[in-house]
Structures are given as C-alpha cells and as structure tokens.
Amino acid sequence: MLCLEELLTLELFQALPRNRLDWICDRAQTIDLKTDEVLIHEGDPPRGFFILLCGHIGMTRRSDGLEMPIGQHEAPGFFGEIPVLTGEPAPVTVRAITECHLYELSSEDFLTLLHECRTFEQMVFQIVAKRSRGLESFIRNREKMAALGTLAAGLAHELNNPAAALVRALRDVTPALLELQRMNMVAGRHQIDEAHTQEWFKARDEGYEAIIHKRVDPMTLSDREDQMLNWLEDYGVEDAWKLAAPLAEGGIKIATLEELTTQWRDDLTEMRDMGVRWLALSFEVMSMIASGLRGAERIAALVQSMKSYSHLDQGARQVVDVHEGLEDTLRLFSYKLKHGVEIRRSYDAAIPKIWAYGSELNQVWTNLIDNAIDAMEDKGVLEIVTIHHSDRIEVQIIDSGSGIPPEIQSRIFEPFFTTKPVGKGSGLGLEVVRRIVEIRHQGTITLASKPGKTQLTVCLPILQHGL
C-alpha cells in the first residue's frame, strides 16, 4: 500500500491536505514492472495516473516502423496525466528501463483530486504544458526529418535515370569518337572527290537534325528499322543489326543510301561499307550526346527545383511565385505520382507573386500533396486549382480519395490528431500547415470532403513587399 511519506517525496502532492493524501494512499493500486516490460502501448485508451517511486521508465513513439525514444521518467515522478485529461489514446509507449515500483490512480480518482484542489490543478497543468511542448517539439523535428527523407528519396530516385544516361553517354562516346577518327583517316587516304564527300556530309547533317529534334515518328521507327536491316543485309554489311537502329533514327532514306554507295559496290576494301558505318556511328554519337545532354538538363532542373523549393539563396521572406512552388513540389514528388496519379492543373495566369516565407509555404504544399497521394492510395486524380481574388490568392488541393468522415473533419487541424495507423502519422502535419498559413501568413485554410472528393483550400493575402 502507498504510504504518506512516499507521496510527499513528490512536490506535486505537497500541496494537498492530509485527508486527500490518505485518500490517495487508500485508492492507489500497486504495480511492479520487470526490466523492458511495457506498461502502456502507443494508441491504448486512457488508463490512469501513475506515481513512480522506484526505477526508471522510458517513453518511445513509433515513426516509420521504428521505436524512437522521446523521454524518460526517473523515480520519484509521475506520468499518465495527458491521456486522462484529453481523453485521447496514449501518445507514447511506456516501458520499464529498469525494474520499477509504481502506483496507479484511476482516471476518475485523478480527475476528482484535480477538481478539488486548485493548487494541485495548477501544478498539474503547468507540467502538462511543459511535457506537451517537449513532445510536440520532438515530433515536429521528426516530421521535418521524415519530410526531408521523403524528398531526398524522391530526388535520388529521380536523379538516378538521368545520371545513368549521362554516365552511359560519356562511357560509350569515347570509343565511338576514336573509331570515327580512324574512318576519317582511312577515307582521307583514298582521296574521295569533294562533291561525293559533301553528299555524305549532307546526309549526316540532315540525320543530326532529325535526331536532335526527334523528327522520326516513334510509331514508325520500328518499321523503318526492319526496312533498313533488310537493305543492309542485302548490301552485305556485317552485323547489320547494329547499324539499322541509328540509321533509322537519323531518318535516312534507302534511296539516299543507294545513291551514296553506288560507286563503292564493287570495292573490295573496307571502303565498300565504311561510309554506311561512318554514317550510322555518327548518328549513334549524336544520339548519345543528346541523351547525355537531356540527362544533364534533367539533373540541373531537379537541383534547381530543390534549390527553389528550399529558397537556399534567399532570405526567410521573399517575393514568391506560388505556381513555381507548386511545380517544384510536384517535381520532387514525381516518383510517387508517375505510377497511378493523374495531375490536373487549373492555374489562374493572373495570380501575382506574393510576399511570403517561401520554404515554409512549400512545406504546406508538400504536406497537402503528400496527404492527397496517401488518401488516394497512390492511384487517382490530383487536381490543383489557383484563383486570383482582388486581395488574396486561393490554392485548392483536391484528391479523388475516399474522403474524411464528417464526424472528424472538425478535428483534422488539432495537434496530435491523425487518422493514420500508429506509427504512420504524427498528427502534426496539418497542424503545421495551419500554423504556417494562419499565423505566419495571416491566411486561412478550410476543408470540404465527401467520398471521391476532398478539397483543402488555402487563401493567402496579397501583401506589399516589406509589410
């Protein structure tokens, strides 16, 4: 049984009269925990108020499948008041780090005690506020790290293909250029007349243009390759299949090849088919360079998107193009969008740039778009609408997911409230969005949801520079 002297080791209970202390001692239930034994699991319903008199208690919160330590209690101490007061499920898992001896006061008895003693009540709420701020701070940091991890994974995924294309181009182009140089030297020894040389150059230059501007219809490219392969085999070109694709991509006509090779058909040296090989290899080199250039441009665009997204080279507040912010965010999420999410944009071209906290505003778009993708289970229609009003701009993020039940719609912006399973959501994503929109930008955010359509609308004032 809990004794008076044990209670008085905690400052919290020193404010209570003797009869209340005796009442607590009579009602408290003894609990002994072994090392690593769990007392409360995250997500459990409110249980009671606990008084720790011996041992060491640890608290963890599940995040992305991992148990993250967020705090500890050492004897003498107490915990469990937050779920009792809020009526919400336990926000953390409570586990014994060492063997522990503690007492449990039921939720009803704790609330009775709280309401009867004003000083006790004030002390409890001061501690609740302090602990809530600590938990919120931890989870906010985890949210930021999780968001950064998501974006980093997406960026790495998006960089992989263009980087690989660039590596392939640089690796393969060197031996191809060396072979072209050898061919030029061989051709030079045969003193080909200038007019005929210019005909080959003309065919090459036209092929370059076709490759750079993608003038060959992809739908007919396969048929052209088959036709080219047949001609090359009839002409007697060794490994004709290697030449068919680049020649087809360069848009060379068979009639052109017939004309160019007329004077070489009876040549017994490598000059018989070297012109055709030179042409194919020239097209292949141009295709490599074009592919590598596209890869480099894609990498540069992604880096610029990330730089713009985070506004690394600007002050905390700057003139922001909302459409650019939305597009930067979509680019960084493209790895999640490409497999089943259709994007529909309806942008108002009249929307002006606004004076805002750019990186924080992009955090808003990140949370809203990420939530929309999750709500659709990575498959559906994501619609983004922007509207210009006289004194404000409006951004609508609309998803075709199952919707948010009416009974919880009023709570989605509350701290720690989440509809996601334990370990999947912290309940701070939309609360962070609300803070950024309403407090940092003096805007508003509203929700309208029904099955098949959930719309979050952000309204931001159009402020003058420096206000």
Tab-separated table of C-alpha atoms in Angstrom:
chain	number	residue	atom	x	y	z
A	1	MET	CA	0.000	0.000	0.000
A	2	LEU	CA	1.176	3.513	-0.862
A	3	CYS	CA	2.244	5.411	2.255
A	4	LEU	CA	2.122	9.112	3.076
A	5	GLU	CA	5.890	9.521	3.237
A	6	GLU	CA	6.304	8.161	-0.286
A	7	LEU	CA	3.765	10.603	-1.691
A	8	LEU	CA	5.429	13.580	-0.039
A	9	THR	CA	8.699	12.892	-1.889
A	10	LEU	CA	6.960	14.478	-4.909
A	11	GLU	CA	6.467	18.232	-4.815
A	12	LEU	CA	3.143	17.865	-6.602
A	13	PHE	CA	1.497	16.192	-3.618
A	14	GLN	CA	2.886	18.568	-1.017
A	15	ALA	CA	0.077	20.986	-1.898
A	16	LEU	CA	-2.619	18.525	-0.799
A	17	PRO	CA	-4.146	18.310	2.704
A	18	ARG	CA	-3.573	15.232	4.860
A	19	ASN	CA	-7.029	13.773	4.290
A	20	ARG	CA	-6.549	13.891	0.496
A	21	LEU	CA	-3.173	12.194	0.776
A	22	ASP	CA	-4.679	9.421	2.866
A	23	TRP	CA	-7.460	9.115	0.286
A	24	ILE	CA	-4.867	8.643	-2.486
A	25	CYS	CA	-2.981	6.030	-0.468
A	26	ASP	CA	-6.180	4.047	0.065
A	27	ARG	CA	-7.123	4.040	-3.622
A	28	ALA	CA	-3.796	3.618	-5.415
A	29	GLN	CA	-3.092	0.179	-6.888
A	30	THR	CA	0.404	-1.323	-6.729
A	31	ILE	CA	2.234	-2.177	-9.981
A	32	ASP	CA	5.662	-3.816	-10.315
A	33	LEU	CA	7.372	-3.948	-13.694
A	34	LYS	CA	10.287	-6.052	-14.830
A	35	THR	CA	13.016	-4.584	-16.993
A	36	ASP	CA	11.765	-3.959	-20.576
A	37	GLU	CA	8.165	-4.707	-19.608
A	38	VAL	CA	5.605	-2.481	-21.340
A	39	LEU	CA	3.101	-0.659	-19.173
A	40	ILE	CA	1.254	1.264	-21.921
A	41	HIS	CA	1.315	0.846	-25.687
A	42	GLU	CA	1.045	3.823	-28.017
A	43	GLY	CA	-2.561	4.105	-29.101
A	44	ASP	CA	-4.010	2.451	-25.957
A	45	PRO	CA	-7.092	4.150	-24.477
A	46	PRO	CA	-6.552	6.397	-21.420
A	47	ARG	CA	-5.793	4.242	-18.417
A	48	GLY	CA	-4.876	6.185	-15.283
A	49	PHE	CA	-2.399	8.371	-13.413
A	50	PHE	CA	0.873	6.728	-12.374
A	51	ILE	CA	3.173	7.507	-9.449
A	52	LEU	CA	6.710	6.159	-9.946
A	53	LEU	CA	8.547	5.554	-6.667
A	54	CYS	CA	11.357	3.266	-7.761
A	55	GLY	CA	13.041	2.652	-11.088
A	56	HIS	CA	13.443	4.205	-14.499
A	57	ILE	CA	10.694	4.497	-17.148
A	58	GLY	CA	11.285	5.185	-20.859
A	59	MET	CA	8.895	6.579	-23.476
A	60	THR	CA	9.015	5.862	-27.189
A	61	ARG	CA	6.937	6.828	-30.197
A	62	ARG	CA	6.671	4.804	-33.365
A	63	SER	CA	7.844	6.568	-36.517
A	64	ASP	CA	8.263	4.927	-39.919
A	65	GLY	CA	8.343	1.492	-38.353
A	66	LEU	CA	10.926	2.383	-35.696
A	67	GLU	CA	10.547	2.973	-31.961
A	68	MET	CA	12.028	6.405	-31.329
A	69	PRO	CA	12.943	7.271	-27.706
A	70	ILE	CA	11.481	10.638	-26.751
A	71	GLY	CA	11.863	10.882	-22.982
A	72	GLN	CA	12.289	9.220	-19.599
A	73	HIS	CA	10.911	9.384	-16.049
A	74	GLU	CA	13.055	8.648	-13.010
A	75	ALA	CA	11.726	7.947	-9.532
A	76	PRO	CA	10.239	9.771	-7.792
A	77	GLY	CA	7.959	11.020	-10.558
A	78	PHE	CA	4.543	10.731	-12.149
A	79	PHE	CA	3.039	10.403	-15.643
A	80	GLY	CA	-0.142	9.466	-17.485
A	81	GLU	CA	-1.976	12.736	-16.882
A	82	ILE	CA	-2.154	13.844	-20.540
A	83	PRO	CA	-4.339	10.989	-21.928
A	84	VAL	CA	-6.590	11.243	-18.852
A	85	LEU	CA	-7.113	14.967	-19.365
A	86	THR	CA	-7.544	14.871	-23.156
A	87	GLY	CA	-9.422	11.576	-23.433
A	88	GLU	CA	-7.147	10.721	-26.380
A	89	PRO	CA	-5.236	7.455	-26.864
A	90	ALA	CA	-1.783	7.248	-25.323
A	91	PRO	CA	0.637	9.269	-27.496
A	92	VAL	CA	3.639	7.138	-26.471
A	93	THR	CA	4.655	3.643	-25.430
A	94	VAL	CA	5.752	3.432	-21.781
A	95	ARG	CA	8.320	0.743	-20.951
A	96	ALA	CA	10.398	-0.086	-17.873
A	97	ILE	CA	14.101	0.573	-18.422
A	98	THR	CA	14.875	-0.970	-15.038
A	99	GLU	CA	12.747	-2.812	-12.526
A	100	CYS	CA	10.074	-0.359	-11.400
A	101	HIS	CA	7.732	0.004	-8.460
A	102	LEU	CA	4.783	2.318	-9.018
A	103	TYR	CA	1.166	3.002	-8.165
A	104	GLU	CA	-1.832	3.655	-10.362
A	105	LEU	CA	-4.660	6.033	-9.542
A	106	SER	CA	-7.734	5.543	-11.734
A	107	SER	CA	-8.708	8.246	-14.203
A	108	GLU	CA	-11.854	9.010	-12.228
A	109	ASP	CA	-9.981	9.377	-8.935
A	110	PHE	CA	-7.299	11.565	-10.535
A	111	LEU	CA	-9.920	13.896	-12.022
A	112	THR	CA	-11.731	14.101	-8.697
A	113	LEU	CA	-8.481	15.070	-7.000
A	114	LEU	CA	-7.701	17.597	-9.697
A	115	HIS	CA	-11.031	19.382	-9.376
A	116	GLU	CA	-10.969	19.607	-5.596
A	117	CYS	CA	-7.569	21.279	-5.155
A	118	ARG	CA	-6.824	24.412	-7.153
A	119	THR	CA	-3.092	24.466	-6.364
A	120	PHE	CA	-2.722	20.811	-7.332
A	121	GLU	CA	-4.626	21.501	-10.557
A	122	GLN	CA	-2.378	24.434	-11.485
A	123	MET	CA	0.779	22.414	-10.901
A	124	VAL	CA	-0.526	19.534	-12.994
A	125	PHE	CA	-1.443	21.799	-15.916
A	126	GLN	CA	1.926	23.557	-15.778
A	127	ILE	CA	3.633	20.194	-16.104
A	128	VAL	CA	1.200	19.080	-18.830
A	129	ALA	CA	2.014	22.213	-20.831
A	130	LYS	CA	5.743	21.638	-20.452
A	131	ARG	CA	5.539	17.979	-21.430
A	132	SER	CA	3.228	18.690	-24.372
A	133	ARG	CA	5.647	21.291	-25.713
A	134	GLY	CA	8.501	18.824	-25.409
A	135	LEU	CA	6.562	16.078	-27.183
A	136	GLU	CA	5.387	18.463	-29.876
A	137	SER	CA	8.914	19.787	-30.425
A	138	PHE	CA	10.252	16.260	-30.809
A	139	ILE	CA	7.531	15.243	-33.230
A	140	ARG	CA	7.923	18.435	-35.252
A	141	ASN	CA	11.594	17.658	-35.709
A	142	ARG	CA	10.731	14.096	-36.676
A	143	GLU	CA	8.164	15.418	-39.163
A	144	LYS	CA	10.784	17.660	-40.725
A	145	MET	CA	13.289	14.818	-40.897
A	146	ALA	CA	10.662	12.479	-42.331
A	147	ALA	CA	9.688	15.066	-44.954
A	148	LEU	CA	13.350	15.618	-45.775
A	149	GLY	CA	13.855	11.862	-46.044
A	150	THR	CA	10.850	11.548	-48.364
A	151	LEU	CA	12.099	14.343	-50.584
A	152	ALA	CA	15.660	13.010	-50.524
A	153	ALA	CA	14.449	9.540	-51.535
A	154	GLY	CA	12.339	11.043	-54.294
A	155	LEU	CA	15.183	13.226	-55.507
A	156	ALA	CA	17.592	10.274	-55.504
A	157	HIS	CA	15.062	8.212	-57.438
A	158	GLU	CA	14.532	10.974	-60.000
A	159	LEU	CA	18.270	11.657	-60.353
A	160	ASN	CA	19.096	8.006	-60.917
A	161	ASN	CA	17.805	7.679	-64.504
A	162	PRO	CA	19.285	10.901	-65.956
A	163	ALA	CA	22.551	10.283	-64.116
A	164	ALA	CA	22.726	6.758	-65.538
A	165	ALA	CA	22.008	8.111	-69.027
A	166	LEU	CA	24.784	10.654	-68.665
A	167	VAL	CA	27.248	8.002	-67.465
A	168	ARG	CA	26.362	5.697	-70.360
A	169	ALA	CA	26.781	8.510	-72.881
A	170	LEU	CA	30.175	9.543	-71.547
A	171	ARG	CA	31.360	5.943	-71.337
A	172	ASP	CA	30.269	4.908	-74.832
A	173	VAL	CA	31.019	8.073	-76.751
A	174	THR	CA	34.817	7.883	-76.365
A	175	PRO	CA	35.431	4.625	-78.305
A	176	ALA	CA	32.882	5.773	-80.910
A	177	LEU	CA	34.781	9.039	-81.477
A	178	LEU	CA	38.058	7.134	-81.787
A	179	GLU	CA	36.525	4.877	-84.446
A	180	LEU	CA	35.183	7.906	-86.348
A	181	GLN	CA	38.683	9.409	-86.352
A	182	ARG	CA	40.119	6.170	-87.767
A	183	MET	CA	37.455	6.104	-90.502
A	184	ASN	CA	38.228	9.688	-91.460
A	185	MET	CA	41.926	8.850	-91.816
A	186	VAL	CA	41.172	5.792	-93.958
A	187	ALA	CA	38.819	7.806	-96.180
A	188	GLY	CA	41.435	10.559	-96.474
A	189	ARG	CA	43.964	8.118	-97.972
A	190	HIS	CA	41.515	7.247	-100.782
A	191	GLN	CA	41.257	10.871	-101.959
A	192	ILE	CA	37.476	10.896	-102.353
A	193	ASP	CA	36.287	13.725	-104.559
A	194	GLU	CA	34.847	16.801	-102.855
A	195	ALA	CA	31.363	16.556	-104.369
A	196	HIS	CA	30.857	12.996	-103.164
A	197	THR	CA	32.219	13.873	-99.698
A	198	GLN	CA	29.702	16.734	-99.448
A	199	GLU	CA	26.864	14.325	-100.248
A	200	TRP	CA	27.845	12.179	-97.232
A	201	PHE	CA	28.143	15.292	-95.048
A	202	LYS	CA	24.697	16.463	-96.172
A	203	ALA	CA	23.150	13.101	-95.239
A	204	ARG	CA	24.920	13.226	-91.882
A	205	ASP	CA	23.767	16.796	-91.116
A	206	GLU	CA	20.157	16.012	-92.015
A	207	GLY	CA	20.323	12.994	-89.719
A	208	TYR	CA	21.691	15.144	-86.902
A	209	GLU	CA	18.724	17.478	-87.222
A	210	ALA	CA	16.294	14.556	-87.211
A	211	ILE	CA	17.859	13.140	-84.022
A	212	ILE	CA	18.096	16.453	-82.155
A	213	HIS	CA	14.530	17.467	-82.973
A	214	LYS	CA	13.119	13.921	-82.843
A	215	ARG	CA	11.599	14.199	-86.294
A	216	VAL	CA	11.195	10.466	-86.792
A	217	ASP	CA	7.796	9.276	-85.577
A	218	PRO	CA	8.363	6.702	-82.795
A	219	MET	CA	5.348	4.744	-84.063
A	220	THR	CA	7.004	4.145	-87.439
A	221	LEU	CA	10.586	3.804	-86.171
A	222	SER	CA	10.329	0.037	-85.748
A	223	ASP	CA	9.104	-0.433	-89.333
A	224	ARG	CA	11.918	1.758	-90.637
A	225	GLU	CA	14.471	-0.297	-88.687
A	226	ASP	CA	13.172	-3.501	-90.315
A	227	GLN	CA	13.406	-1.949	-93.783
A	228	MET	CA	16.884	-0.630	-93.076
A	229	LEU	CA	18.038	-4.013	-91.757
A	230	ASN	CA	16.845	-5.760	-94.932
A	231	TRP	CA	18.731	-3.299	-97.136
A	232	LEU	CA	21.941	-3.552	-95.058
A	233	GLU	CA	21.867	-7.344	-95.185
A	234	ASP	CA	21.277	-7.290	-98.950
A	235	TYR	CA	24.224	-4.910	-99.317
A	236	GLY	CA	26.333	-7.359	-97.335
A	237	VAL	CA	27.088	-5.275	-94.232
A	238	GLU	CA	28.465	-7.334	-91.357
A	239	ASP	CA	26.492	-7.019	-88.065
A	240	ALA	CA	23.830	-5.093	-89.947
A	241	TRP	CA	21.520	-5.147	-86.911
A	242	LYS	CA	23.879	-2.771	-85.077
A	243	LEU	CA	23.552	-0.141	-87.813
A	244	ALA	CA	19.811	-0.381	-88.518
A	245	ALA	CA	18.603	1.475	-85.423
A	246	PRO	CA	20.842	4.582	-85.630
A	247	LEU	CA	20.268	4.906	-89.395
A	248	ALA	CA	16.502	4.657	-88.892
A	249	GLU	CA	16.653	7.208	-86.071
A	250	GLY	CA	18.554	9.564	-88.356
A	251	GLY	CA	15.728	9.337	-90.882
A	252	ILE	CA	17.985	8.236	-93.751
A	253	LYS	CA	16.069	7.011	-96.773
A	254	ILE	CA	17.089	3.797	-98.511
A	255	ALA	CA	17.178	5.679	-101.794
A	256	THR	CA	19.782	8.021	-100.322
A	257	LEU	CA	21.948	5.066	-99.236
A	258	GLU	CA	21.590	3.516	-102.704
A	259	GLU	CA	22.846	6.719	-104.276
A	260	LEU	CA	25.706	7.237	-101.797
A	261	THR	CA	27.037	3.673	-102.108
A	262	THR	CA	26.773	3.312	-105.903
A	263	GLN	CA	30.467	3.933	-106.584
A	264	TRP	CA	31.599	1.631	-103.761
A	265	ARG	CA	29.631	-1.514	-104.528
A	266	ASP	CA	32.499	-3.147	-106.381
A	267	ASP	CA	35.238	-2.011	-103.992
A	268	LEU	CA	36.985	-4.952	-102.343
A	269	THR	CA	38.349	-2.972	-99.369
A	270	GLU	CA	36.589	-1.828	-96.210
A	271	MET	CA	35.613	1.305	-98.137
A	272	ARG	CA	32.709	-0.703	-99.632
A	273	ASP	CA	30.603	-0.311	-96.480
A	274	MET	CA	32.670	2.134	-94.398
A	275	GLY	CA	30.581	5.112	-95.487
A	276	VAL	CA	27.418	3.425	-94.190
A	277	ARG	CA	29.187	2.531	-90.954
A	278	TRP	CA	30.521	6.094	-90.634
A	279	LEU	CA	27.020	7.475	-91.082
A	280	ALA	CA	25.471	5.090	-88.526
A	281	LEU	CA	28.238	5.720	-85.998
A	282	SER	CA	27.908	9.491	-86.453
A	283	PHE	CA	24.180	9.229	-85.704
A	284	GLU	CA	24.881	6.985	-82.721
A	285	VAL	CA	27.350	9.517	-81.280
A	286	MET	CA	24.828	12.329	-81.738
A	287	SER	CA	22.146	10.219	-80.063
A	288	MET	CA	24.495	9.519	-77.124
A	289	ILE	CA	25.301	13.206	-76.751
A	290	ALA	CA	21.620	14.186	-76.989
A	291	SER	CA	20.693	11.574	-74.389
A	292	GLY	CA	23.501	12.682	-72.075
A	293	LEU	CA	22.509	16.327	-72.548
A	294	ARG	CA	18.894	15.541	-71.679
A	295	GLY	CA	20.127	13.714	-68.584
A	296	ALA	CA	22.302	16.649	-67.558
A	297	GLU	CA	19.428	19.089	-68.148
A	298	ARG	CA	17.106	16.904	-66.070
A	299	ILE	CA	19.674	16.811	-63.243
A	300	ALA	CA	20.094	20.581	-63.422
A	301	ALA	CA	16.310	21.058	-63.377
A	302	LEU	CA	15.914	18.818	-60.316
A	303	VAL	CA	18.713	20.597	-58.477
A	304	GLN	CA	17.147	23.937	-59.361
A	305	SER	CA	13.761	22.669	-58.165
A	306	MET	CA	15.239	21.641	-54.827
A	307	LYS	CA	17.100	24.937	-54.544
A	308	SER	CA	13.952	26.876	-55.384
A	309	TYR	CA	11.880	24.642	-53.106
A	310	SER	CA	14.080	25.413	-50.111
A	311	HIS	CA	14.942	29.020	-51.178
A	312	LEU	CA	18.534	28.348	-50.147
A	313	ASP	CA	19.963	31.554	-51.556
A	314	GLN	CA	17.282	33.922	-50.306
A	315	GLY	CA	16.187	35.434	-47.023
A	316	ALA	CA	13.471	33.951	-44.851
A	317	ARG	CA	10.821	36.085	-46.535
A	318	GLN	CA	10.819	36.934	-50.212
A	319	VAL	CA	8.685	37.514	-53.277
A	320	VAL	CA	7.271	34.083	-54.131
A	321	ASP	CA	5.711	32.666	-57.282
A	322	VAL	CA	3.100	30.245	-55.949
A	323	HIS	CA	2.875	28.358	-59.232
A	324	GLU	CA	6.633	27.751	-59.225
A	325	GLY	CA	6.414	26.484	-55.652
A	326	LEU	CA	3.627	24.063	-56.568
A	327	GLU	CA	5.535	22.833	-59.627
A	328	ASP	CA	8.786	22.436	-57.669
A	329	THR	CA	6.907	20.335	-55.130
A	330	LEU	CA	5.267	18.206	-57.810
A	331	ARG	CA	8.648	17.575	-59.464
A	332	LEU	CA	10.080	16.366	-56.177
A	333	PHE	CA	7.081	14.030	-55.764
A	334	SER	CA	7.123	12.807	-59.366
A	335	TYR	CA	8.434	9.384	-58.335
A	336	LYS	CA	5.212	8.866	-56.338
A	337	LEU	CA	2.928	10.392	-58.943
A	338	LYS	CA	4.072	8.644	-62.106
A	339	HIS	CA	2.649	5.183	-61.349
A	340	GLY	CA	-1.047	5.927	-60.989
A	341	VAL	CA	-1.818	9.534	-60.079
A	342	GLU	CA	-3.138	11.843	-62.778
A	343	ILE	CA	-2.308	15.539	-62.291
A	344	ARG	CA	-4.835	18.128	-63.408
A	345	ARG	CA	-3.797	21.776	-63.235
A	346	SER	CA	-6.072	24.772	-63.455
A	347	TYR	CA	-3.802	27.746	-62.855
A	348	ASP	CA	-5.014	31.335	-62.919
A	349	ALA	CA	-2.463	33.226	-65.035
A	350	ALA	CA	-3.445	36.495	-63.334
A	351	ILE	CA	-2.099	35.428	-59.931
A	352	PRO	CA	0.683	37.822	-58.855
A	353	LYS	CA	3.778	36.950	-56.902
A	354	ILE	CA	3.290	37.374	-53.159
A	355	TRP	CA	5.448	38.399	-50.213
A	356	ALA	CA	5.803	35.173	-48.205
A	357	TYR	CA	8.032	32.697	-46.384
A	358	GLY	CA	8.917	30.625	-49.442
A	359	SER	CA	10.327	27.468	-47.885
A	360	GLU	CA	7.530	27.331	-45.290
A	361	LEU	CA	4.906	27.771	-47.991
A	362	ASN	CA	6.460	24.886	-49.922
A	363	GLN	CA	6.185	22.822	-46.739
A	364	VAL	CA	2.437	23.499	-46.894
A	365	TRP	CA	2.223	22.223	-50.486
A	366	THR	CA	4.369	19.216	-49.542
A	367	ASN	CA	2.090	18.183	-46.666
A	368	LEU	CA	-1.131	18.713	-48.600
A	369	ILE	CA	0.040	16.919	-51.749
A	370	ASP	CA	1.584	14.058	-49.760
A	371	ASN	CA	-1.644	13.615	-47.781
A	372	ALA	CA	-3.661	13.667	-51.007
A	373	ILE	CA	-1.484	10.959	-52.565
A	374	ASP	CA	-1.807	8.822	-49.421
A	375	ALA	CA	-5.585	9.347	-49.346
A	376	MET	CA	-5.831	8.017	-52.921
A	377	GLU	CA	-3.507	5.116	-52.068
A	378	ASP	CA	-1.199	6.273	-54.900
A	379	LYS	CA	-3.919	5.962	-57.544
A	380	GLY	CA	-6.438	8.590	-58.618
A	381	VAL	CA	-6.750	12.207	-59.717
A	382	LEU	CA	-4.906	15.044	-58.006
A	383	GLU	CA	-6.264	18.434	-59.033
A	384	ILE	CA	-4.549	21.724	-58.248
A	385	VAL	CA	-6.511	24.923	-58.794
A	386	THR	CA	-5.369	28.515	-58.267
A	387	ILE	CA	-7.682	31.540	-58.269
A	388	HIS	CA	-6.876	35.256	-58.100
A	389	HIS	CA	-9.140	37.435	-55.965
A	390	SER	CA	-8.704	41.181	-55.524
A	391	ASP	CA	-6.862	40.985	-52.207
A	392	ARG	CA	-5.837	37.340	-51.953
A	393	ILE	CA	-4.933	34.195	-53.857
A	394	GLU	CA	-6.610	30.836	-53.433
A	395	VAL	CA	-4.985	27.425	-53.863
A	396	GLN	CA	-7.118	24.290	-53.915
A	397	ILE	CA	-5.611	20.818	-53.495
A	398	ILE	CA	-8.255	18.250	-54.484
A	399	ASP	CA	-7.950	14.452	-54.392
A	400	SER	CA	-10.279	11.666	-55.505
A	401	GLY	CA	-9.732	9.565	-52.372
A	402	SER	CA	-12.346	8.045	-50.087
A	403	GLY	CA	-12.832	11.276	-48.125
A	404	ILE	CA	-12.704	12.230	-44.439
A	405	PRO	CA	-15.650	11.123	-42.234
A	406	PRO	CA	-17.871	14.091	-41.249
A	407	GLU	CA	-17.544	13.351	-37.534
A	408	ILE	CA	-13.788	14.030	-37.527
A	409	GLN	CA	-13.495	16.801	-40.128
A	410	SER	CA	-13.535	19.499	-37.440
A	411	ARG	CA	-10.543	17.897	-35.714
A	412	ILE	CA	-8.036	17.357	-38.502
A	413	PHE	CA	-6.060	20.512	-37.666
A	414	GLU	CA	-5.746	19.630	-33.968
A	415	PRO	CA	-2.248	18.827	-32.643
A	416	PHE	CA	-1.562	15.066	-32.475
A	417	PHE	CA	-4.865	14.149	-34.144
A	418	THR	CA	-4.363	11.710	-37.011
A	419	THR	CA	-6.482	9.246	-38.957
A	420	LYS	CA	-3.431	7.200	-39.910
A	421	PRO	CA	-2.410	3.987	-38.115
A	422	VAL	CA	0.002	4.116	-35.173
A	423	GLY	CA	3.493	4.851	-36.449
A	424	LYS	CA	2.303	6.249	-39.796
A	425	GLY	CA	1.209	9.731	-38.816
A	426	SER	CA	2.162	12.083	-36.017
A	427	GLY	CA	-0.941	14.247	-36.190
A	428	LEU	CA	1.208	17.357	-36.651
A	429	GLY	CA	1.328	17.597	-40.461
A	430	LEU	CA	-1.902	19.546	-40.879
A	431	GLU	CA	-1.353	21.372	-37.610
A	432	VAL	CA	1.967	22.630	-39.036
A	433	VAL	CA	0.152	23.622	-42.231
A	434	ARG	CA	-2.435	25.559	-40.219
A	435	ARG	CA	0.267	27.403	-38.277
A	436	ILE	CA	2.183	28.361	-41.416
A	437	VAL	CA	-0.931	29.528	-43.259
A	438	GLU	CA	-2.785	31.264	-40.431
A	439	ILE	CA	-0.037	32.526	-38.121
A	440	ARG	CA	2.908	33.069	-40.450
A	441	HIS	CA	0.924	34.343	-43.439
A	442	GLN	CA	-2.348	35.605	-41.911
A	443	GLY	CA	-4.245	33.358	-44.307
A	444	THR	CA	-6.932	30.725	-43.940
A	445	ILE	CA	-7.233	27.004	-44.660
A	446	THR	CA	-10.536	25.168	-44.991
A	447	LEU	CA	-11.683	21.627	-45.680
A	448	ALA	CA	-14.555	20.213	-47.707
A	449	SER	CA	-14.719	16.444	-48.009
A	450	LYS	CA	-17.022	13.744	-49.293
A	451	PRO	CA	-16.358	10.296	-50.771
A	452	GLY	CA	-14.460	10.753	-54.020
A	453	LYS	CA	-13.502	14.374	-53.399
A	454	THR	CA	-11.515	16.029	-50.612
A	455	GLN	CA	-10.615	19.664	-51.088
A	456	LEU	CA	-8.280	21.710	-48.920
A	457	THR	CA	-8.354	25.404	-49.771
A	458	VAL	CA	-5.565	27.768	-48.788
A	459	CYS	CA	-6.192	31.503	-49.029
A	460	LEU	CA	-3.214	33.839	-48.744
A	461	PRO	CA	-3.314	37.637	-48.629
A	462	ILE	CA	-1.522	39.600	-51.327
A	463	LEU	CA	0.824	41.695	-49.190
A	464	GLN	CA	3.051	44.503	-50.350
A	465	HIS	CA	6.813	43.953	-50.218
A	466	GLY	CA	8.125	44.681	-46.737
A	467	LEU	CA	4.795	44.538	-44.872
